[in-house]
CSV table of C-alpha atoms and ligand atoms in Angstrom, one decimal:
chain,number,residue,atom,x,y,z
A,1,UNK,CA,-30.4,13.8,47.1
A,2,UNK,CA,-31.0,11.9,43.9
A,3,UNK,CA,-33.5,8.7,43.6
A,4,UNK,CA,-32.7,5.8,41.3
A,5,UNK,CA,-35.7,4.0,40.3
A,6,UNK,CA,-34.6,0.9,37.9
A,7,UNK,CA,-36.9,-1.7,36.3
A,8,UNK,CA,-37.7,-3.1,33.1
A,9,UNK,CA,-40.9,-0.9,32.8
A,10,UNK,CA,-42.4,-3.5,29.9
A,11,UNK,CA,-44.7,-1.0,29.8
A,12,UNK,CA,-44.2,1.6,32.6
A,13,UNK,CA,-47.2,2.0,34.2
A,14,UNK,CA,-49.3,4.2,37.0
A,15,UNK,CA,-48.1,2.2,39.5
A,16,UNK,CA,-44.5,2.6,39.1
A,17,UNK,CA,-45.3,6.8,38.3
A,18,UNK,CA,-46.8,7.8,41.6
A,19,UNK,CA,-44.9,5.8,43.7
A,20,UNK,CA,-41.4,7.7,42.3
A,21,UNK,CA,-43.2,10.6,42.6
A,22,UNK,CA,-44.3,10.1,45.9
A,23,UNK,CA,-40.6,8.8,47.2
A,24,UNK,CA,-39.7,12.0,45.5
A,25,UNK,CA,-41.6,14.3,47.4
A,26,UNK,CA,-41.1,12.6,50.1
A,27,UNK,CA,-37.5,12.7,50.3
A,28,UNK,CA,-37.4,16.0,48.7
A,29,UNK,CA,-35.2,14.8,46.1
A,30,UNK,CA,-33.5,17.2,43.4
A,31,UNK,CA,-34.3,14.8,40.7
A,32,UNK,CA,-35.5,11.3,40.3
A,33,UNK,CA,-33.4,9.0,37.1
A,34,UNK,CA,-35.7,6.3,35.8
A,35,UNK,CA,-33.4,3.8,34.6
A,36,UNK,CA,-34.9,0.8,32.4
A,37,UNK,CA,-32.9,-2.1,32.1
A,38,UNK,CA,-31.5,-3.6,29.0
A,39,UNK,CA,-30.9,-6.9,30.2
A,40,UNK,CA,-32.2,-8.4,33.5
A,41,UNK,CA,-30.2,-10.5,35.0
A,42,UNK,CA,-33.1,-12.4,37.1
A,43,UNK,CA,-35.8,-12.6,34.6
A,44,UNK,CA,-36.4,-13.6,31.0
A,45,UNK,CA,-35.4,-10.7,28.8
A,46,UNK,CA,-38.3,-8.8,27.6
A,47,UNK,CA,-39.9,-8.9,24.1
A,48,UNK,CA,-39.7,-5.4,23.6
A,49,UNK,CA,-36.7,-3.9,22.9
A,50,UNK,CA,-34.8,-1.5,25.4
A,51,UNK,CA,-35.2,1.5,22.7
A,52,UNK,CA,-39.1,1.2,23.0
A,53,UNK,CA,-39.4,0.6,26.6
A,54,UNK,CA,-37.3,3.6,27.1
A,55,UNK,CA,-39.0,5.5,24.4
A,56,UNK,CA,-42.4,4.8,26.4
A,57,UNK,CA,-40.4,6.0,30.0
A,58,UNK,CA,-39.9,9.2,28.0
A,59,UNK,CA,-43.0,9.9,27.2
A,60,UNK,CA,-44.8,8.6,30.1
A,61,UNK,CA,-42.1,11.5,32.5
A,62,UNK,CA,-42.2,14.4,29.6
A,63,UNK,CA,-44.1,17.0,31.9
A,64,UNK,CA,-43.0,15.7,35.1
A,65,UNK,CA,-40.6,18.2,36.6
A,66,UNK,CA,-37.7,16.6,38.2
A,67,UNK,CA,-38.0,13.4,36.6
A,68,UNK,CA,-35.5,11.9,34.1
A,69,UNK,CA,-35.2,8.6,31.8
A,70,UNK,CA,-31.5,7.6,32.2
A,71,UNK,CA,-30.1,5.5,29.6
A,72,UNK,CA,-27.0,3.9,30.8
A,73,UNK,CA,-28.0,0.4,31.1
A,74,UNK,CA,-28.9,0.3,26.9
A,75,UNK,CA,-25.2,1.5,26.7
A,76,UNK,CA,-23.8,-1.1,28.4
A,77,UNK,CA,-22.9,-4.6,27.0
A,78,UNK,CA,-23.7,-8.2,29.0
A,79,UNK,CA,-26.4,-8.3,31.8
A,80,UNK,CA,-27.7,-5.2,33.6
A,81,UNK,CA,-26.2,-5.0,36.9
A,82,UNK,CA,-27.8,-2.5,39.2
A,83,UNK,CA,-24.3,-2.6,41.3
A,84,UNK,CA,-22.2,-1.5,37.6
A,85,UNK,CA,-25.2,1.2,37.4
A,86,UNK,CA,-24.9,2.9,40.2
A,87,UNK,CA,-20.8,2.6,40.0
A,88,UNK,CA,-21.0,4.7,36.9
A,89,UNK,CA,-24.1,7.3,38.3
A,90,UNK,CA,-21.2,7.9,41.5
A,91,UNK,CA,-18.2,8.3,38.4
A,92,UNK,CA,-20.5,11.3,36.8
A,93,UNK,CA,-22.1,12.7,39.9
A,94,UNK,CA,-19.5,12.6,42.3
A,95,UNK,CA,-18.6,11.4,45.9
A,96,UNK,CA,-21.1,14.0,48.2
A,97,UNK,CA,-24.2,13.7,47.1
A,98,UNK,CA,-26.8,11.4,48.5
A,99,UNK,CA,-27.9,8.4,45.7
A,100,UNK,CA,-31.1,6.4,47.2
A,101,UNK,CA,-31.6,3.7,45.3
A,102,UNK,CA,-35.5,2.4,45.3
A,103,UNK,CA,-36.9,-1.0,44.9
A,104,UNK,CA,-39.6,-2.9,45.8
A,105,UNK,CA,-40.8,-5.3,48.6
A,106,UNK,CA,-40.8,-8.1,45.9
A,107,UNK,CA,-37.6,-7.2,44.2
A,108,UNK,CA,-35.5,-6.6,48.2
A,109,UNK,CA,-36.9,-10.3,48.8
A,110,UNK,CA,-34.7,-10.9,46.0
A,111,UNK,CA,-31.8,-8.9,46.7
A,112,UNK,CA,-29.4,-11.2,48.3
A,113,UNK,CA,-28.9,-12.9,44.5
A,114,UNK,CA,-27.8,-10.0,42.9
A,115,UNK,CA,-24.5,-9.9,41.6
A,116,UNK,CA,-22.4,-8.0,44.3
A,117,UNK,CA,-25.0,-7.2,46.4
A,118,UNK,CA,-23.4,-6.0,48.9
A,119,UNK,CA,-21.2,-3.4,46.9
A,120,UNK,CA,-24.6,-1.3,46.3
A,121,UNK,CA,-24.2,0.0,49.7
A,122,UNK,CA,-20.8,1.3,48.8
A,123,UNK,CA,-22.5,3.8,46.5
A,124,UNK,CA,-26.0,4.0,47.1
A,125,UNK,CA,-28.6,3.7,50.2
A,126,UNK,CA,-31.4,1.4,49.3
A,127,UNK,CA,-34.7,2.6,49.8
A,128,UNK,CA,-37.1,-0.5,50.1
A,129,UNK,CA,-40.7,1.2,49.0
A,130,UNK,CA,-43.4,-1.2,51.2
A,131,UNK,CA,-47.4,-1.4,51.1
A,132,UNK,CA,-48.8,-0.6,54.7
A,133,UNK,CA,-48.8,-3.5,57.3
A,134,UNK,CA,-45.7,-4.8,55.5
A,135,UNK,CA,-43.6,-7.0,58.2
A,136,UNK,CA,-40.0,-7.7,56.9
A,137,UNK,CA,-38.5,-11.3,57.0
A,138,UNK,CA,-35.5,-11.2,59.9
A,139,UNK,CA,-32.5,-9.3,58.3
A,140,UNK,CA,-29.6,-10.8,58.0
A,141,UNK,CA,-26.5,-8.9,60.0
A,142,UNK,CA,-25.0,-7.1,57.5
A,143,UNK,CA,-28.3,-5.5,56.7
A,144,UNK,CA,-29.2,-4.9,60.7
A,145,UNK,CA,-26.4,-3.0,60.6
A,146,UNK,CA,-27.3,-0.7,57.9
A,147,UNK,CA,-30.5,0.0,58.8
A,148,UNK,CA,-31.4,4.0,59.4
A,149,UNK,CA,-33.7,4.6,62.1
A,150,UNK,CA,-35.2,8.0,60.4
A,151,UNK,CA,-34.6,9.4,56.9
A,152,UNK,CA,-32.9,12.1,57.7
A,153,UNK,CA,-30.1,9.7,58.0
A,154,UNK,CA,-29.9,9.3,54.3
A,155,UNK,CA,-29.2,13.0,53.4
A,156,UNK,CA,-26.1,13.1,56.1
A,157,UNK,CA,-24.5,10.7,54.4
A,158,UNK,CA,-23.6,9.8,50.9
A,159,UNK,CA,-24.5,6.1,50.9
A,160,UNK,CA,-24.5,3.0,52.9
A,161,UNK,CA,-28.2,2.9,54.7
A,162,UNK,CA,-30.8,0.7,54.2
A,163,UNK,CA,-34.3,2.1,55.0
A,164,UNK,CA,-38.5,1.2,54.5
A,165,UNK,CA,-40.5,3.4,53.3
A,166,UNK,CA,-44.1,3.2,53.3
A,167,UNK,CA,-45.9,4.0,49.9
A,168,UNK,CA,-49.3,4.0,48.2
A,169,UNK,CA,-49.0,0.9,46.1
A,170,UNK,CA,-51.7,0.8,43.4
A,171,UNK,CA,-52.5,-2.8,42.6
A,172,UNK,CA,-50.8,-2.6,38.5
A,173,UNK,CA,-48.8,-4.6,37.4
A,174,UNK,CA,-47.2,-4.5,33.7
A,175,UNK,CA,-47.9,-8.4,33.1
A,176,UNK,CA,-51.7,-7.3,33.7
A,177,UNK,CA,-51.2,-4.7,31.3
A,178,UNK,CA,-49.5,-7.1,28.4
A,179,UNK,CA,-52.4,-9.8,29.3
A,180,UNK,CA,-55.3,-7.2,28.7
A,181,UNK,CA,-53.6,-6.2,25.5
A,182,UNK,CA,-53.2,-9.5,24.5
A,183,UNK,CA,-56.8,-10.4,24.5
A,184,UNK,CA,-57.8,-6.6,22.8
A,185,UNK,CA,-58.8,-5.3,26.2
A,186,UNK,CA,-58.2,-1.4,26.7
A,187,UNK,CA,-55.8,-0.6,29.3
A,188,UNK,CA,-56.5,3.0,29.8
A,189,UNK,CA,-56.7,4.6,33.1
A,190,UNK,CA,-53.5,1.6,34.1
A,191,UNK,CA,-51.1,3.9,32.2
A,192,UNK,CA,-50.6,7.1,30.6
A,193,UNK,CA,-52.2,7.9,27.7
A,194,UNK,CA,-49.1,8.9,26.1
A,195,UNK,CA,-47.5,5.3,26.5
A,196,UNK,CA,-51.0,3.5,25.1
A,197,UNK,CA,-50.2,5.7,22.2
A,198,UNK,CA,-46.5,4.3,21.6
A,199,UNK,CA,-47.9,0.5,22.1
A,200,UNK,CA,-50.6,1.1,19.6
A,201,UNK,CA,-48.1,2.6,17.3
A,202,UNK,CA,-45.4,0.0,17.2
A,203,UNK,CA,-47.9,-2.9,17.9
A,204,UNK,CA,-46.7,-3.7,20.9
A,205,UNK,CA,-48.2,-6.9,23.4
A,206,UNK,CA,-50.4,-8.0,20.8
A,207,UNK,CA,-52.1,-12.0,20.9
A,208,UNK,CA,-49.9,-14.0,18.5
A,209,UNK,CA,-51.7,-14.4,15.0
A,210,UNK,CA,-53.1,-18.1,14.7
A,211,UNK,CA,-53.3,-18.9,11.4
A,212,UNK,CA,-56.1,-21.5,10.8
A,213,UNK,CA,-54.4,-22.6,6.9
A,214,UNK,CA,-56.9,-21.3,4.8
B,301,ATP,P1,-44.0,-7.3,35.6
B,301,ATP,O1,-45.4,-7.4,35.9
B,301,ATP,O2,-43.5,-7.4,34.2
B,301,ATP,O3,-43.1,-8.0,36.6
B,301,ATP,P2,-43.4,-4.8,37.1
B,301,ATP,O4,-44.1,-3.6,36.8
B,301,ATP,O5,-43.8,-5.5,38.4
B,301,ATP,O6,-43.7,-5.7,35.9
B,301,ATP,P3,-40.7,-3.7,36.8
B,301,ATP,O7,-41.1,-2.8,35.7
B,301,ATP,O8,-39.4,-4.4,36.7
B,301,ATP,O9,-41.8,-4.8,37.1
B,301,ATP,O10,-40.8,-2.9,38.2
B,301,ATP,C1,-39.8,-1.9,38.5
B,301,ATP,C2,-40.0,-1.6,40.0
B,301,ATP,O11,-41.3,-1.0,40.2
B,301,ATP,C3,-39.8,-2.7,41.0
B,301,ATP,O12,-39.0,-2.3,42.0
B,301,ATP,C4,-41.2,-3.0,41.4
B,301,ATP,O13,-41.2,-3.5,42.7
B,301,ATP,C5,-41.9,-1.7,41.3
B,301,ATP,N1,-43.3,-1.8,41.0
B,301,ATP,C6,-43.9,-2.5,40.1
B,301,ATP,N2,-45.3,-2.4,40.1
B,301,ATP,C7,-45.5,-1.5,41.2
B,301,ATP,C8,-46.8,-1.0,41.7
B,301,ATP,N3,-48.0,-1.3,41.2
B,301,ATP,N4,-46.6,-0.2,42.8
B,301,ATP,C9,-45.4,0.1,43.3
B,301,ATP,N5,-44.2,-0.3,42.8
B,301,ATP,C10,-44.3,-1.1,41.7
């Protein structure tokens, strides 16, 4: 089984990094491909190039065995659609293996607007990663119908389940992170070392320079 774990990672921070890990241990999965996003389709594109925010993935996953930044979506002209992602990821890897595409309680809440929605389960299961006590809103049928009752499920077949799993869910977010920057806070301890290094390198999430004209 192979995890997908897409975002626009503006920085990547701890709390995207244990929560693939844990979904990888979890699931016991070969590998996990962090995939940053060139161009989001829902949300303003980010300031920081695609280069740089894959650039901090890399560094952030160096020593992790079993994890891997994936590049496809910088390679890829017009908006990043996951569905187009995960086409190609089935092109290179195959029909057998298990994909398990993860996102988030906020970003499933979402998923109904993304382009061909529907088509992700024709190459992937979706993995919806939830914070304890988490209730979901009613499904709508085509989703009841896709729901696995255990996750052993997911490794019989290829694709095509949808599934909650339960994760630690540390309370980061990357605009926190940009914020703190902004006003010259220090936002160790939020993210690795490594990636602090890479923003301070390139300047990145820094206040805008007011210029008082003298
Ligand atoms: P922003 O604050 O810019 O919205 P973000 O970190 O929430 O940033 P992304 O980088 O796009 O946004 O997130 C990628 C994926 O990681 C999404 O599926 C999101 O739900 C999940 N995620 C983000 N923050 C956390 C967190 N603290 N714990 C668990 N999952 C997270």
């Amino acid at each position: 089984m192979i995890g997908i774990y897409g975002g626009t990672f503006n920085p990547v921070h701890y709390g995207h990094l244990r929560t693939a890990l844990e979904v990888k241990e979890l699931f016991e999965l070969e590998q996990l491909r962090l995939i940053p996003c060139r161009l989001p389709p829902h949300r303003d594109e980010p300031e920081v190039p695609a280069e740089i925010r894959l650039q901090m993935l890399e560094a952030a996953v160096a020593d992790t065995p079993g994890f891997s930044v994936d590049r496809r979506e910088l390679d890829r002209a017009g908006p990043s659609y996951m569905v187009e992602t995960l086409q190609s990821l089935r092109e290179e890897l195959g029909r057998e293996v298990s994909l398990l595409l993860f996102i988030g309680a906020d970003a499933f809440a979402g998923l109904a607007g993304w382009y061909q929605w529907q088509h992700l389960f024709d190459y992937a299961h979706v993995v919806v990663m939830t914070r304890p006590g988490f209730s979901g809103q009613a499904l709508p049928e085509f989703l009841q119908q896709r729901c696995a009752r255990t996750g052993e499920q997911l490794r019989r077949q290829a694709a095509g389940y949808l599934y909650f799993q339960e994760v630690t869910a540390l309370a980061i977010s990357a605009t926190e992170i940009r914020q703190l920057l902004a006003v010259g806070h220090n936002p160790q301890f939020l993210l690795p070392d490594s990636v602090i290094a890479l923003i301070r390198r390139y300047q990145l999430y820094q206040a805008p320079i007011h210029y008082t004209g003298n």
